[in-house]
């Protein structure tokens, strides 16, 4: 009972902090989370991390129809990415350079500890402190 109460308190504190994040920064964090999810799905379907990152970066060159056809070929175990996820990844305007690849690795790594935690739904761990400073806000991201 005590553990459930503690868990609920952590979730509530996390949610309150998430609600303090400006909507634009929340949107960017959710897009990063979607890109990390796409990388994990690619790896789950047999790609290496670098292949998965390359595939995610190359999504911006695909039409919606090409995306649907391509993802069916890559995800043969029942995994899927939805059109809204494709659009979110494309909106990140990822470049094929070292820095972008490094960011994708960092976003994926930042997601790992949160995958089985309810607080994953509010990805404070992907809110960039520089983004927060750009909104003129500072916030403690570790409740």
PDB file of C-alpha atoms in Angstrom, residues 25-137:
ATOM      1  CA  UNK A  25       8.482  22.370 -25.574  1.00  0.00           C
ATOM      2  CA  UNK A  26       6.082  19.544 -24.726  1.00  0.00           C
ATOM      3  CA  UNK A  27       5.415  19.043 -28.431  1.00  0.00           C
ATOM      4  CA  UNK A  28       9.143  18.876 -29.223  1.00  0.00           C
ATOM      5  CA  UNK A  29       9.725  16.375 -26.395  1.00  0.00           C
ATOM      6  CA  UNK A  30       6.901  14.181 -27.702  1.00  0.00           C
ATOM      7  CA  UNK A  31       8.382  14.283 -31.217  1.00  0.00           C
ATOM      8  CA  UNK A  32      11.770  13.238 -29.803  1.00  0.00           C
ATOM      9  CA  UNK A  33      10.052  10.429 -27.931  1.00  0.00           C
ATOM     10  CA  UNK A  34       8.423   9.280 -31.179  1.00  0.00           C
ATOM     11  CA  UNK A  35      11.802   9.229 -32.957  1.00  0.00           C
ATOM     12  CA  UNK A  36      13.264   7.155 -30.105  1.00  0.00           C
ATOM     13  CA  UNK A  37      10.305   4.775 -30.358  1.00  0.00           C
ATOM     14  CA  UNK A  38      10.879   4.375 -34.101  1.00  0.00           C
ATOM     15  CA  UNK A  39      14.532   3.487 -33.476  1.00  0.00           C
ATOM     16  CA  UNK A  40      13.557   0.889 -30.868  1.00  0.00           C
ATOM     17  CA  UNK A  41      10.984  -0.632 -33.231  1.00  0.00           C
ATOM     18  CA  UNK A  42      13.565  -0.879 -36.011  1.00  0.00           C
ATOM     19  CA  UNK A  43      15.992  -2.577 -33.637  1.00  0.00           C
ATOM     20  CA  UNK A  44      13.231  -4.918 -32.502  1.00  0.00           C
ATOM     21  CA  UNK A  45      12.833  -5.887 -36.155  1.00  0.00           C
ATOM     22  CA  UNK A  46      16.511  -6.713 -36.664  1.00  0.00           C
ATOM     23  CA  UNK A  47      18.261  -3.452 -37.525  1.00  0.00           C
ATOM     24  CA  UNK A  48      21.349  -2.271 -35.724  1.00  0.00           C
ATOM     25  CA  UNK A  49      21.119   1.035 -33.895  1.00  0.00           C
ATOM     26  CA  UNK A  50      22.982   2.839 -36.677  1.00  0.00           C
ATOM     27  CA  UNK A  51      20.739   1.327 -39.370  1.00  0.00           C
ATOM     28  CA  UNK A  52      17.667   2.314 -37.373  1.00  0.00           C
ATOM     29  CA  UNK A  53      18.925   5.874 -36.936  1.00  0.00           C
ATOM     30  CA  UNK A  54      19.652   6.128 -40.664  1.00  0.00           C
ATOM     31  CA  UNK A  55      16.147   4.861 -41.459  1.00  0.00           C
ATOM     32  CA  UNK A  56      14.558   7.399 -39.103  1.00  0.00           C
ATOM     33  CA  UNK A  57      16.583  10.241 -40.628  1.00  0.00           C
ATOM     34  CA  UNK A  58      15.662   9.126 -44.160  1.00  0.00           C
ATOM     35  CA  UNK A  59      11.937   9.219 -43.397  1.00  0.00           C
ATOM     36  CA  UNK A  60      11.853  12.891 -44.374  1.00  0.00           C
ATOM     37  CA  UNK A  61      12.520  11.889 -47.984  1.00  0.00           C
ATOM     38  CA  UNK A  62       9.423   9.682 -48.165  1.00  0.00           C
ATOM     39  CA  UNK A  63       5.861  10.525 -49.070  1.00  0.00           C
ATOM     40  CA  UNK A  64       3.123   9.220 -46.813  1.00  0.00           C
ATOM     41  CA  UNK A  65       2.399   6.390 -49.245  1.00  0.00           C
ATOM     42  CA  UNK A  66       6.098   5.467 -49.508  1.00  0.00           C
ATOM     43  CA  UNK A  67       6.301   5.471 -45.716  1.00  0.00           C
ATOM     44  CA  UNK A  68       3.403   3.047 -45.409  1.00  0.00           C
ATOM     45  CA  UNK A  69       4.926   0.712 -48.014  1.00  0.00           C
ATOM     46  CA  UNK A  70       8.432   0.952 -46.549  1.00  0.00           C
ATOM     47  CA  UNK A  71       7.397   0.415 -42.947  1.00  0.00           C
ATOM     48  CA  UNK A  72       5.423  -2.704 -43.878  1.00  0.00           C
ATOM     49  CA  UNK A  73       8.645  -4.149 -45.311  1.00  0.00           C
ATOM     50  CA  UNK A  74      10.743  -3.270 -42.267  1.00  0.00           C
ATOM     51  CA  UNK A  75       8.298  -4.240 -39.547  1.00  0.00           C
ATOM     52  CA  UNK A  76       7.611  -7.897 -40.145  1.00  0.00           C
ATOM     53  CA  UNK A  77       6.755  -8.924 -36.577  1.00  0.00           C
ATOM     54  CA  UNK A  78       3.565  -6.912 -36.176  1.00  0.00           C
ATOM     55  CA  UNK A  79       5.156  -3.657 -35.028  1.00  0.00           C
ATOM     56  CA  UNK A  80       3.960  -0.565 -36.812  1.00  0.00           C
ATOM     57  CA  UNK A  81       4.364   3.176 -36.918  1.00  0.00           C
ATOM     58  CA  UNK A  82       1.269   5.254 -37.483  1.00  0.00           C
ATOM     59  CA  UNK A  83       1.011   8.138 -39.923  1.00  0.00           C
ATOM     60  CA  UNK A  84       0.938  10.689 -37.094  1.00  0.00           C
ATOM     61  CA  UNK A  85       4.228   9.240 -35.808  1.00  0.00           C
ATOM     62  CA  UNK A  86       5.749   9.530 -39.281  1.00  0.00           C
ATOM     63  CA  UNK A  87       4.629  13.170 -39.459  1.00  0.00           C
ATOM     64  CA  UNK A  88       6.076  13.896 -35.997  1.00  0.00           C
ATOM     65  CA  UNK A  89       9.452  12.459 -36.979  1.00  0.00           C
ATOM     66  CA  UNK A  90       9.499  14.346 -40.281  1.00  0.00           C
ATOM     67  CA  UNK A  91       8.630  17.568 -38.423  1.00  0.00           C
ATOM     68  CA  UNK A  92      11.897  17.229 -36.474  1.00  0.00           C
ATOM     69  CA  UNK A  93      13.702  17.930 -39.782  1.00  0.00           C
ATOM     70  CA  UNK A  94      16.499  15.510 -38.906  1.00  0.00           C
ATOM     71  CA  UNK A  95      19.732  15.928 -40.858  1.00  0.00           C
ATOM     72  CA  UNK A  96      22.138  13.216 -41.925  1.00  0.00           C
ATOM     73  CA  UNK A  97      25.065  14.445 -39.864  1.00  0.00           C
ATOM     74  CA  UNK A  98      27.042  13.431 -36.799  1.00  0.00           C
ATOM     75  CA  UNK A  99      25.243  15.786 -34.416  1.00  0.00           C
ATOM     76  CA  UNK A 100      21.762  14.577 -35.376  1.00  0.00           C
ATOM     77  CA  UNK A 101      22.809  10.938 -35.097  1.00  0.00           C
ATOM     78  CA  UNK A 102      24.247  11.654 -31.668  1.00  0.00           C
ATOM     79  CA  UNK A 103      21.030  13.389 -30.576  1.00  0.00           C
ATOM     80  CA  UNK A 104      18.993  10.384 -31.706  1.00  0.00           C
ATOM     81  CA  UNK A 105      21.249   8.079 -29.690  1.00  0.00           C
ATOM     82  CA  UNK A 106      20.868  10.338 -26.661  1.00  0.00           C
ATOM     83  CA  UNK A 107      17.074  10.504 -26.977  1.00  0.00           C
ATOM     84  CA  UNK A 108      16.857   6.733 -27.223  1.00  0.00           C
ATOM     85  CA  UNK A 109      19.186   6.296 -24.233  1.00  0.00           C
ATOM     86  CA  UNK A 110      17.200   8.856 -22.221  1.00  0.00           C
ATOM     87  CA  UNK A 111      14.035   6.846 -22.873  1.00  0.00           C
ATOM     88  CA  UNK A 112      15.373   3.488 -21.655  1.00  0.00           C
ATOM     89  CA  UNK A 113      14.967   3.998 -17.880  1.00  0.00           C
ATOM     90  CA  UNK A 114      11.422   5.316 -18.367  1.00  0.00           C
ATOM     91  CA  UNK A 115       9.976   2.609 -20.616  1.00  0.00           C
ATOM     92  CA  UNK A 116       8.172   0.731 -17.846  1.00  0.00           C
ATOM     93  CA  UNK A 117       7.309   3.765 -15.742  1.00  0.00           C
ATOM     94  CA  UNK A 118       3.940   5.533 -15.922  1.00  0.00           C
ATOM     95  CA  UNK A 119       5.774   8.829 -16.030  1.00  0.00           C
ATOM     96  CA  UNK A 120       6.960   7.935 -19.564  1.00  0.00           C
ATOM     97  CA  UNK A 121       3.684   9.479 -20.766  1.00  0.00           C
ATOM     98  CA  UNK A 122       5.035  12.877 -19.750  1.00  0.00           C
ATOM     99  CA  UNK A 123       8.576  12.893 -21.199  1.00  0.00           C
ATOM    100  CA  UNK A 124      10.279  15.509 -19.043  1.00  0.00           C
ATOM    101  CA  UNK A 125      13.475  13.553 -19.653  1.00  0.00           C
ATOM    102  CA  UNK A 126      13.397  14.788 -23.268  1.00  0.00           C
ATOM    103  CA  UNK A 127      12.776  18.463 -22.528  1.00  0.00           C
ATOM    104  CA  UNK A 128      16.004  20.205 -23.413  1.00  0.00           C
ATOM    105  CA  UNK A 129      17.199  22.695 -20.804  1.00  0.00           C
ATOM    106  CA  UNK A 130      18.221  25.055 -23.627  1.00  0.00           C
ATOM    107  CA  UNK A 131      14.661  24.908 -24.941  1.00  0.00           C
ATOM    108  CA  UNK A 132      13.354  25.738 -21.493  1.00  0.00           C
ATOM    109  CA  UNK A 133      15.751  28.676 -21.246  1.00  0.00           C
ATOM    110  CA  UNK A 134      14.471  29.873 -24.630  1.00  0.00           C
ATOM    111  CA  UNK A 135      11.001  30.056 -23.141  1.00  0.00           C
ATOM    112  CA  UNK A 136      12.385  32.038 -20.230  1.00  0.00           C
ATOM    113  CA  UNK A 137      11.655  29.248 -17.777  1.00  0.00           C
TER     114      UNK A 137
END
